[in-house]
XYZ file of C-alpha atoms in Angstrom:
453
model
C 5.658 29.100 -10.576
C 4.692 26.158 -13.115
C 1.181 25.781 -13.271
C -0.896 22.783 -14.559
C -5.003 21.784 -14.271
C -3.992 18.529 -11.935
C -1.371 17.619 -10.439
C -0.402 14.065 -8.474
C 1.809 13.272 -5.689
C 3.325 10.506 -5.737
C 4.518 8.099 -8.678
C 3.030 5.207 -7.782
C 0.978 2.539 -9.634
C -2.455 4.533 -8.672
C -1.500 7.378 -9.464
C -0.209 6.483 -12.688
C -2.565 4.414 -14.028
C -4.983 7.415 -13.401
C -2.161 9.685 -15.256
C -2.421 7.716 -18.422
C -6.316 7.628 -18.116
C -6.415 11.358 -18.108
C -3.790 11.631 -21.010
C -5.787 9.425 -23.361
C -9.493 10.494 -22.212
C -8.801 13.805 -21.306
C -5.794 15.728 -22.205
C -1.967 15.995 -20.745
C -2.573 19.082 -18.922
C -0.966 17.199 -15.479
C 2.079 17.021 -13.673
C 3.292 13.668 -11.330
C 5.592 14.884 -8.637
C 7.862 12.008 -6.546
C 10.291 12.644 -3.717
C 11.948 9.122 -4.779
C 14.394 8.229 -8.362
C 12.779 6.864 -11.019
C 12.793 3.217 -10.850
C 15.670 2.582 -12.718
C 18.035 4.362 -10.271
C 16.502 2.774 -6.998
C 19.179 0.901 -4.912
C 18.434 -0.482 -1.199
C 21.267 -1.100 0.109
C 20.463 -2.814 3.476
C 18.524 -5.539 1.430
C 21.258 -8.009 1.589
C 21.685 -8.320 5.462
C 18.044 -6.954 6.582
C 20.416 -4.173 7.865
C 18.465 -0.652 7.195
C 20.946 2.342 6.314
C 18.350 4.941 6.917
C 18.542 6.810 3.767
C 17.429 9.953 3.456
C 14.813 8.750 1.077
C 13.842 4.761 1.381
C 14.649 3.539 -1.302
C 11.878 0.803 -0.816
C 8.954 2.933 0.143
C 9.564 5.991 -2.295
C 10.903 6.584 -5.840
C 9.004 5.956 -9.105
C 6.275 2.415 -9.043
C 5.509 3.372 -5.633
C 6.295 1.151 -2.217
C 8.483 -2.024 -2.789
C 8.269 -1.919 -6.911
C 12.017 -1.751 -6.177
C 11.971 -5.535 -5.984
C 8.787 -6.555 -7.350
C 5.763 -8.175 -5.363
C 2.345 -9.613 -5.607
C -1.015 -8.490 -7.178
C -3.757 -9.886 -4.619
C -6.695 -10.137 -6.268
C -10.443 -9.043 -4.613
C -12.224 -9.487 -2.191
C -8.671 -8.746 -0.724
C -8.747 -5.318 0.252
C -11.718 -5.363 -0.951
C -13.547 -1.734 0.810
C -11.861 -0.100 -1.504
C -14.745 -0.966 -3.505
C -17.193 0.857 -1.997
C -15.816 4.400 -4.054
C -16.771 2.801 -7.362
C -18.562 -0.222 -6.798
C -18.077 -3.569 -8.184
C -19.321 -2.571 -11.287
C -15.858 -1.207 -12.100
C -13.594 -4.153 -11.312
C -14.619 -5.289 -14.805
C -13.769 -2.339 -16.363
C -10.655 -1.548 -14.272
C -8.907 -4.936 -14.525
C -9.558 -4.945 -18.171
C -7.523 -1.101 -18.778
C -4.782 -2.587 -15.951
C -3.929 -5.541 -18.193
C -2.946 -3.590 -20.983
C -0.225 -2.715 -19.085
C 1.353 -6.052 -17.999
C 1.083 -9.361 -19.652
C 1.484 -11.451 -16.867
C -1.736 -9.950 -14.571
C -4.843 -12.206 -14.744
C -8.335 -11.720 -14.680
C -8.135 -13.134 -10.774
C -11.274 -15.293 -9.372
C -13.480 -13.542 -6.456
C -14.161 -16.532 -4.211
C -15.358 -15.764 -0.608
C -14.152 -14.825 3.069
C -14.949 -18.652 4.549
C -16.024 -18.042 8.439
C -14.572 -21.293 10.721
C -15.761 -21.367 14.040
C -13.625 -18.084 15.452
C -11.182 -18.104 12.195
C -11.661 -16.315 9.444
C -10.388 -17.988 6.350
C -9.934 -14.937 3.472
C -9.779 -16.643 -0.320
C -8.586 -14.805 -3.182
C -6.281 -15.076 -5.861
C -2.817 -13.656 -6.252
C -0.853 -12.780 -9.429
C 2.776 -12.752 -8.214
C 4.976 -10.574 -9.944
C 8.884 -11.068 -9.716
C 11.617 -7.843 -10.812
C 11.563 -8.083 -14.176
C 7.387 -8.545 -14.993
C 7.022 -5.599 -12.383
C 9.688 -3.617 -13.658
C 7.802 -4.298 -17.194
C 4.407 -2.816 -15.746
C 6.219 0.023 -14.289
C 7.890 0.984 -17.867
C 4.652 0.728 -19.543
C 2.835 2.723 -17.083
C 4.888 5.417 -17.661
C 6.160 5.522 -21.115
C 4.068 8.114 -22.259
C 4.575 9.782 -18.963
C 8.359 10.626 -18.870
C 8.071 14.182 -19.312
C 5.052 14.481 -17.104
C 6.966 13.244 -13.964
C 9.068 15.177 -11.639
C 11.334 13.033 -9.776
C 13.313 14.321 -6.262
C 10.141 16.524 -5.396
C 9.313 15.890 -2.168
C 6.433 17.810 -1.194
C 6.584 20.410 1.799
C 2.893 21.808 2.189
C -0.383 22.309 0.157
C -2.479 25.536 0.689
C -5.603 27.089 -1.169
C -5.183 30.760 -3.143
C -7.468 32.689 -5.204
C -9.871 29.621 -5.842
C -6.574 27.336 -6.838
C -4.334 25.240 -4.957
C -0.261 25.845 -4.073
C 2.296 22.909 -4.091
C 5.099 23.844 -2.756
C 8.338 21.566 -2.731
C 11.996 21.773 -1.600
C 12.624 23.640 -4.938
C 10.271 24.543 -6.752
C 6.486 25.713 -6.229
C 3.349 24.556 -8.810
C 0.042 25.859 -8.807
C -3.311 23.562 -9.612
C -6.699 23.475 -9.894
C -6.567 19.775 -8.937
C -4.678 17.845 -6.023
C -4.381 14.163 -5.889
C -3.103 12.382 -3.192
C -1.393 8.607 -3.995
C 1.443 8.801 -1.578
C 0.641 4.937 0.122
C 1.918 3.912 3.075
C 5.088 6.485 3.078
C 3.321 9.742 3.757
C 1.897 8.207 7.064
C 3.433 11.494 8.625
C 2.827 13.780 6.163
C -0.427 13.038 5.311
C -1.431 13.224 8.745
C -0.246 16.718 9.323
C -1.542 18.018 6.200
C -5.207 17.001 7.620
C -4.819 17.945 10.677
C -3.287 21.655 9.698
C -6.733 22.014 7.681
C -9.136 20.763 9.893
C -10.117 17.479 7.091
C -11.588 14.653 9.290
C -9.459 11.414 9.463
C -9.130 8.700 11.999
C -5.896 6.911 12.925
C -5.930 3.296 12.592
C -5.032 0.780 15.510
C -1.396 -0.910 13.579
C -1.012 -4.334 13.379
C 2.787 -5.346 15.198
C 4.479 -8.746 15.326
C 7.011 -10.807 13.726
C 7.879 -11.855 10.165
C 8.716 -15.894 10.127
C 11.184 -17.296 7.236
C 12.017 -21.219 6.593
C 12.009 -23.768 4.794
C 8.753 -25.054 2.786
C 8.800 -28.106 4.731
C 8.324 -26.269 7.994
C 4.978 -24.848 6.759
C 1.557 -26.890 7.102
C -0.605 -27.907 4.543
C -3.372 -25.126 5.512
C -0.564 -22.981 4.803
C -0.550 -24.224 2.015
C -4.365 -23.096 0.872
C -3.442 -20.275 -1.084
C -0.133 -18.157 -2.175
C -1.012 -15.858 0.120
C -2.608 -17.637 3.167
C -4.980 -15.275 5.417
C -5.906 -16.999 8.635
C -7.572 -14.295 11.497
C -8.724 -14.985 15.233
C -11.053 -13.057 16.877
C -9.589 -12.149 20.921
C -11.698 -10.174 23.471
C -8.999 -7.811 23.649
C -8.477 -7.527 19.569
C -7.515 -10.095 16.826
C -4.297 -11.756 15.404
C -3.704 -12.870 11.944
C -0.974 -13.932 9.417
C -0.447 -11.469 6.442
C 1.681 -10.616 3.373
C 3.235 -14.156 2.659
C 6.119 -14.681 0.510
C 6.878 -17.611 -0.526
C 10.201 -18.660 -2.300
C 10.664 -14.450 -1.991
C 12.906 -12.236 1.124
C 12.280 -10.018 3.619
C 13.440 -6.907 3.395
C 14.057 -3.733 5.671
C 11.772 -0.771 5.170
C 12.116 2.378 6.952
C 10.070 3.872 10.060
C 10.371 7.066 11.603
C 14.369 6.588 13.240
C 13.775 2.723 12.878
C 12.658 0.072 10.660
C 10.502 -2.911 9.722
C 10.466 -5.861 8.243
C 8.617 -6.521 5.077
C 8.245 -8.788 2.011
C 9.452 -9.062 -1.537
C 10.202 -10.955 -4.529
C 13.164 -11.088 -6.701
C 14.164 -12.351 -9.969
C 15.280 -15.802 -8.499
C 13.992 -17.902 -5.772
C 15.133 -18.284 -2.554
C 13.870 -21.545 -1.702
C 12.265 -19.476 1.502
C 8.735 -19.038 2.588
C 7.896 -15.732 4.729
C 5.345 -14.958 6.737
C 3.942 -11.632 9.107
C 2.067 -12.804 12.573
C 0.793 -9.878 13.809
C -1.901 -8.631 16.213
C -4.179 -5.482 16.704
C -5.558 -4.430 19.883
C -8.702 -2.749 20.776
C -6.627 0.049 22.624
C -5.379 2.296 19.502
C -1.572 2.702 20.012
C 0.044 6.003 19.358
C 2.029 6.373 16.189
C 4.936 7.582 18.491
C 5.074 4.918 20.806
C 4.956 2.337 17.426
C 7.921 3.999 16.535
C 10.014 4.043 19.809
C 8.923 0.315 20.323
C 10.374 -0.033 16.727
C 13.420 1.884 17.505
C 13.841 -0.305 20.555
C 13.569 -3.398 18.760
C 16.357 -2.213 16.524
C 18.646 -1.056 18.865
C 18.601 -4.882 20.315
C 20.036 -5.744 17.170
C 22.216 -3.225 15.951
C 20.263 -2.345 13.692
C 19.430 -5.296 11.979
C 16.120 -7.195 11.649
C 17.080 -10.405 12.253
C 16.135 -11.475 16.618
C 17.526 -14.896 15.813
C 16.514 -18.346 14.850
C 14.434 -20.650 16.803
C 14.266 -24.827 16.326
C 10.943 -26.246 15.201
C 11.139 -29.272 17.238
C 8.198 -28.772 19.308
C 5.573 -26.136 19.048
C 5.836 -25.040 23.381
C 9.558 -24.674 22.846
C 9.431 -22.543 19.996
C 6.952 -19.753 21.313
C 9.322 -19.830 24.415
C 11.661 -18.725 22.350
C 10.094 -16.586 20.023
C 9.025 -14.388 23.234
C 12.383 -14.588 24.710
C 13.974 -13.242 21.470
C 10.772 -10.376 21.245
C 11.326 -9.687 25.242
C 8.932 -6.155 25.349
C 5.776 -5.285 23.268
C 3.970 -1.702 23.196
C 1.687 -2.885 25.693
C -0.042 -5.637 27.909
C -2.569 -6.212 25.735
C -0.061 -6.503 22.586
C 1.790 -9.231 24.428
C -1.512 -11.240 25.493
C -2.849 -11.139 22.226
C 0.445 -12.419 20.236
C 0.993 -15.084 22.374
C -2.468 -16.458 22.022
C -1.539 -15.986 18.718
C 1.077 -17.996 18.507
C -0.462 -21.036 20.697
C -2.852 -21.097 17.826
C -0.826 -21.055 14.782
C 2.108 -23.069 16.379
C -0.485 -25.850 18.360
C -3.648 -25.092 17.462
C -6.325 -26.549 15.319
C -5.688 -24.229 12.815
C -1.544 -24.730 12.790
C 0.389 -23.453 10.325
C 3.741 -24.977 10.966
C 5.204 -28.457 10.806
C 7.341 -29.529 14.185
C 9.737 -32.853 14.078
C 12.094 -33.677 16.966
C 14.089 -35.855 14.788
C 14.359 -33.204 12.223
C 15.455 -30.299 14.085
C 14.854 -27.420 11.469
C 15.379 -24.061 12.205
C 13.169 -20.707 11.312
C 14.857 -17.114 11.092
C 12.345 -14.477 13.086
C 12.449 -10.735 12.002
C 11.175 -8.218 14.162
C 9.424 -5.754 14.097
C 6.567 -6.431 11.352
C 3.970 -3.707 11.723
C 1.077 -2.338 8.975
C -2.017 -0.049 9.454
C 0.480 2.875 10.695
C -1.269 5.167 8.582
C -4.820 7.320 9.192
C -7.936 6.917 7.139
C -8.988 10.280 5.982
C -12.753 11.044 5.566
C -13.760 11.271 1.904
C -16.719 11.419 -0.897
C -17.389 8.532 -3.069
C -15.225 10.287 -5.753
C -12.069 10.407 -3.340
C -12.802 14.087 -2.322
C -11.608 14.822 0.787
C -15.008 15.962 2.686
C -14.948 19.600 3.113
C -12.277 20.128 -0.281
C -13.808 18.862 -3.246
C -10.552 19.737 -4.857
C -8.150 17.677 -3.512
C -8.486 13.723 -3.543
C -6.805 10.858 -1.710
C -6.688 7.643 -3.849
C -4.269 4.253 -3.421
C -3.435 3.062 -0.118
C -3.350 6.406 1.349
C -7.058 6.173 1.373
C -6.175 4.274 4.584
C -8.888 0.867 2.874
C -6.258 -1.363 1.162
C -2.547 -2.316 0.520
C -2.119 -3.351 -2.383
C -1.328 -2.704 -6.012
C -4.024 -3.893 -8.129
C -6.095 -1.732 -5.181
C -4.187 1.230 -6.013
C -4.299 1.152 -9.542
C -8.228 0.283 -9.721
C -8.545 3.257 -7.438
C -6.638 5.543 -9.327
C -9.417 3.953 -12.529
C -12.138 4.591 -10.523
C -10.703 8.421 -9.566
C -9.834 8.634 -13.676
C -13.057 7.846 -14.605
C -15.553 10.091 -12.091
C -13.033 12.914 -13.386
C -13.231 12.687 -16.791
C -16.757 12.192 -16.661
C -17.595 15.203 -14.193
C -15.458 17.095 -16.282
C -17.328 16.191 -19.608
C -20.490 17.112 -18.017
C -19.464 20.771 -16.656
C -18.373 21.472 -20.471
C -21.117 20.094 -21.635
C -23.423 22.467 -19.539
C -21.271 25.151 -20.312
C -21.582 24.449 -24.159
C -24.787 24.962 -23.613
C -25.223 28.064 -21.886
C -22.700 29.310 -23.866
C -25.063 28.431 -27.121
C -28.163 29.881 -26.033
C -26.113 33.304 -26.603
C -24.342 31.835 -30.324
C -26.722 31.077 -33.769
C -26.099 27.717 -34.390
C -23.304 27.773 -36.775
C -21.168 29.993 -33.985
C -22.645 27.422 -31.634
C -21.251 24.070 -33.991
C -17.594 26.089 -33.954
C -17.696 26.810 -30.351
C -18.312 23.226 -29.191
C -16.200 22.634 -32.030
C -13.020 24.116 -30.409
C -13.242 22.298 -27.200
């Protein structure tokens, strides 16, 4: 059994920016397990045709950088994703962007404009650093060059369980004990995390997903609202939920990521453009929908395809034609409320006030539709301000498996924030243990004692 004072699961960008916190602030007395490869070694190969092959680990989700570093991807600066906030407070974006940039020389110090309210459409402003292969590979490198030896790779975890006042990780092969648990497993533990609440009675609540469609053309099909920002956030407001567009990519691809027995489409960049916008349009509903009917409708979805992503194309001639299609190609949704609300949502981003897309009859362009696009899968686990899970102050949930964000920059300025509290709580308790410690000690033993900590 090896045995360390904290150990992390995951190797993503929270969890390693917290990593190399500890090391310099704190000591190296951690381990980073990761059921993926390390970066170097990951390899989708579905990415070309949209075409998942349902590996046994996704190769996009998992391995070393965390979800999608694989290709390399955006940095979306706050108020996006902004809750995650609320564990440190604003008072440590400052501090937190200014450690993060010492690992990348391309991430900026971002601008915080507003959320702008319009009428029933909420118009979200930020700024986005976007990050192709090579600049993200870069980050990934320096985030974990003086981590090598601290990370297991291929150690997918298999349960968690308290013994003797310490903590039990047990993996496929091997089995760790800790005094520490932290949880930065993202999106990909949606499962996994779920159960390993539930088995120890830790409160969490499971998210209503987001489901839809992810849109790729042409620059010249998209609007000039579109336009507003790299990463243009328009959401409605519905009696029966909302609708909104999310994770753009423009000049990047779409590529498959995996879900349950199916898969989704998602959004990347490479090292060269593709002279292609995309787009998610996606809608929530009131009703929460069951993780397992997500992932049937999912599977479904694929099947329709063989297995690809790809429903077809539809021509951009005339907004009423197009939505026709677009539900033709989509035939079934999860439920009748899904399939009201995304075709309201479409009437208003195809002929709405608010329109996103350009139509010409003379200029019949056409725009490819990938299906399904679905986020907020995942549960929301109830924690302290410090990332405790309530009820275990002992093991902590940071990064997008807090269940608040998705996004890097959110990740790594939670793993900060997480960094920080620890170091600092830690300082404290050997502080007050100095001192106790002293009361017993002349001061000269005292000087030595404090002295060898």
């Amino acid at each position: 059994m090896k045995r360390t004072k904290v150990l992390f699961i995951g190797a993503g960008v929270g969890n390693l920016l917290a990593a190399n916190y500890l090391s310099e602030q704190f000591g190296k007395d951690f381990l980073i397990l990761e059921k993926g490869t390390t970066l170097e070694a990951r390899q989708c190969p579905g990415v070309q045709n949209s075409h998942c092959q349902h590996c046994a680990v996704c190769q996009i989700e998992s391995g070393t950088g965390g979800a999608n570093a694989l290709h390399g991807n955006k940095l979306c600066h706050f108020p996006a994703s902004h809750r995650i906030v609320d564990f440190g407070g604003k008072k440590w974006v400052g501090p937190a962007m200014a450690y993060i940039r010492q690992f990348s020389r391309t991430i900026t110090n971002g601008a915080q404009p507003q959320c702008e309210q319009l009428t029933s459409v909420a118009l979200k402003a930020y700024h986005s650093d976007i990050l192709p292969q090579v600049h993200f590979a870069e980050l990934i490198r320096n985030l974990t060059q003086n981590l090598k030896k601290h990370i297991y790779n291929q150690e997918e975890v298999t349960g968690i369980y308290r013994l003797n006042g310490s903590f039990v990780v047990e993996t496929k092969w091997h089995t760790y004990e800790t005094e520490q648990v932290v949880i930065g497993t993202g999106r990909s533990s949606y499962r996994f995390l779920e159960e390993f609440l539930s088995q120890n009675a830790y409160g969490y609540r499971r998210l209503s997903p987001d489901i839809g469609i992810r849109v790729e053309g042409s620059p010249e099909l998209f609007s000039d609202l579109y336009y507003y920002q790299a990463d243009p956030k328009l959401k409605f407001d519905y009696p029966e939920g909302c609708g909104r567009t999310f994770c753009a990519h423009n000049q990047g691809m779409v590529v498959p990521v995996k879900l349950g027995k199916s898969s989704y489409a998602d959004g990347a960049f490479g090292n060269f453009s593709t002279r292609l916008n995309n787009i998610a349009l996606m809608v929530r509903s009131t009703v929460p929908l069951p993780i397992d009917k997500l992932e049937q409708w999912a599977e479904r979805i694929n099947q329709r395809t063989g297995g690809s992503l790809l429903m077809g194309e539809v021509s951009m001639t005339d907004p009423q034609y197009a939505i026709q299609q677009i539900l033709g190609l989509l035939e079934e949704f999860p439920s009748q409320d899904h399939a009201r609300l995304f075709t309201r949502l479409l009437e208003d981003l195809f002929a709405g006030e608010r329109a996103i897309f350009r139509f010409d009859p003379q200029t019949p362009l056409k725009m490819k539709i990938y299906a399904p696009a679905i986020d907020r899968y995942w549960v929301r686990p109830e924690l302290n301000r410090d990332f405790s899970v309530k009820g275990d102050p002992g093991i902590y949930i940071i990064g997008d498996a807090v269940g608040l964000s998705r996004g890097f920059l959110q990740a790594m300025f939670a793993g900060y924030v997480w960094a920080r509290n620890f170091v600092e709580k830690t300082i404290r308790h050997s502080n007050h243990y100095d001192k106790i410690r002293c009361g017993r000690l002349s001061s000269g033993l005292c000087e030595d004692a404090v002295r060898e900590r």
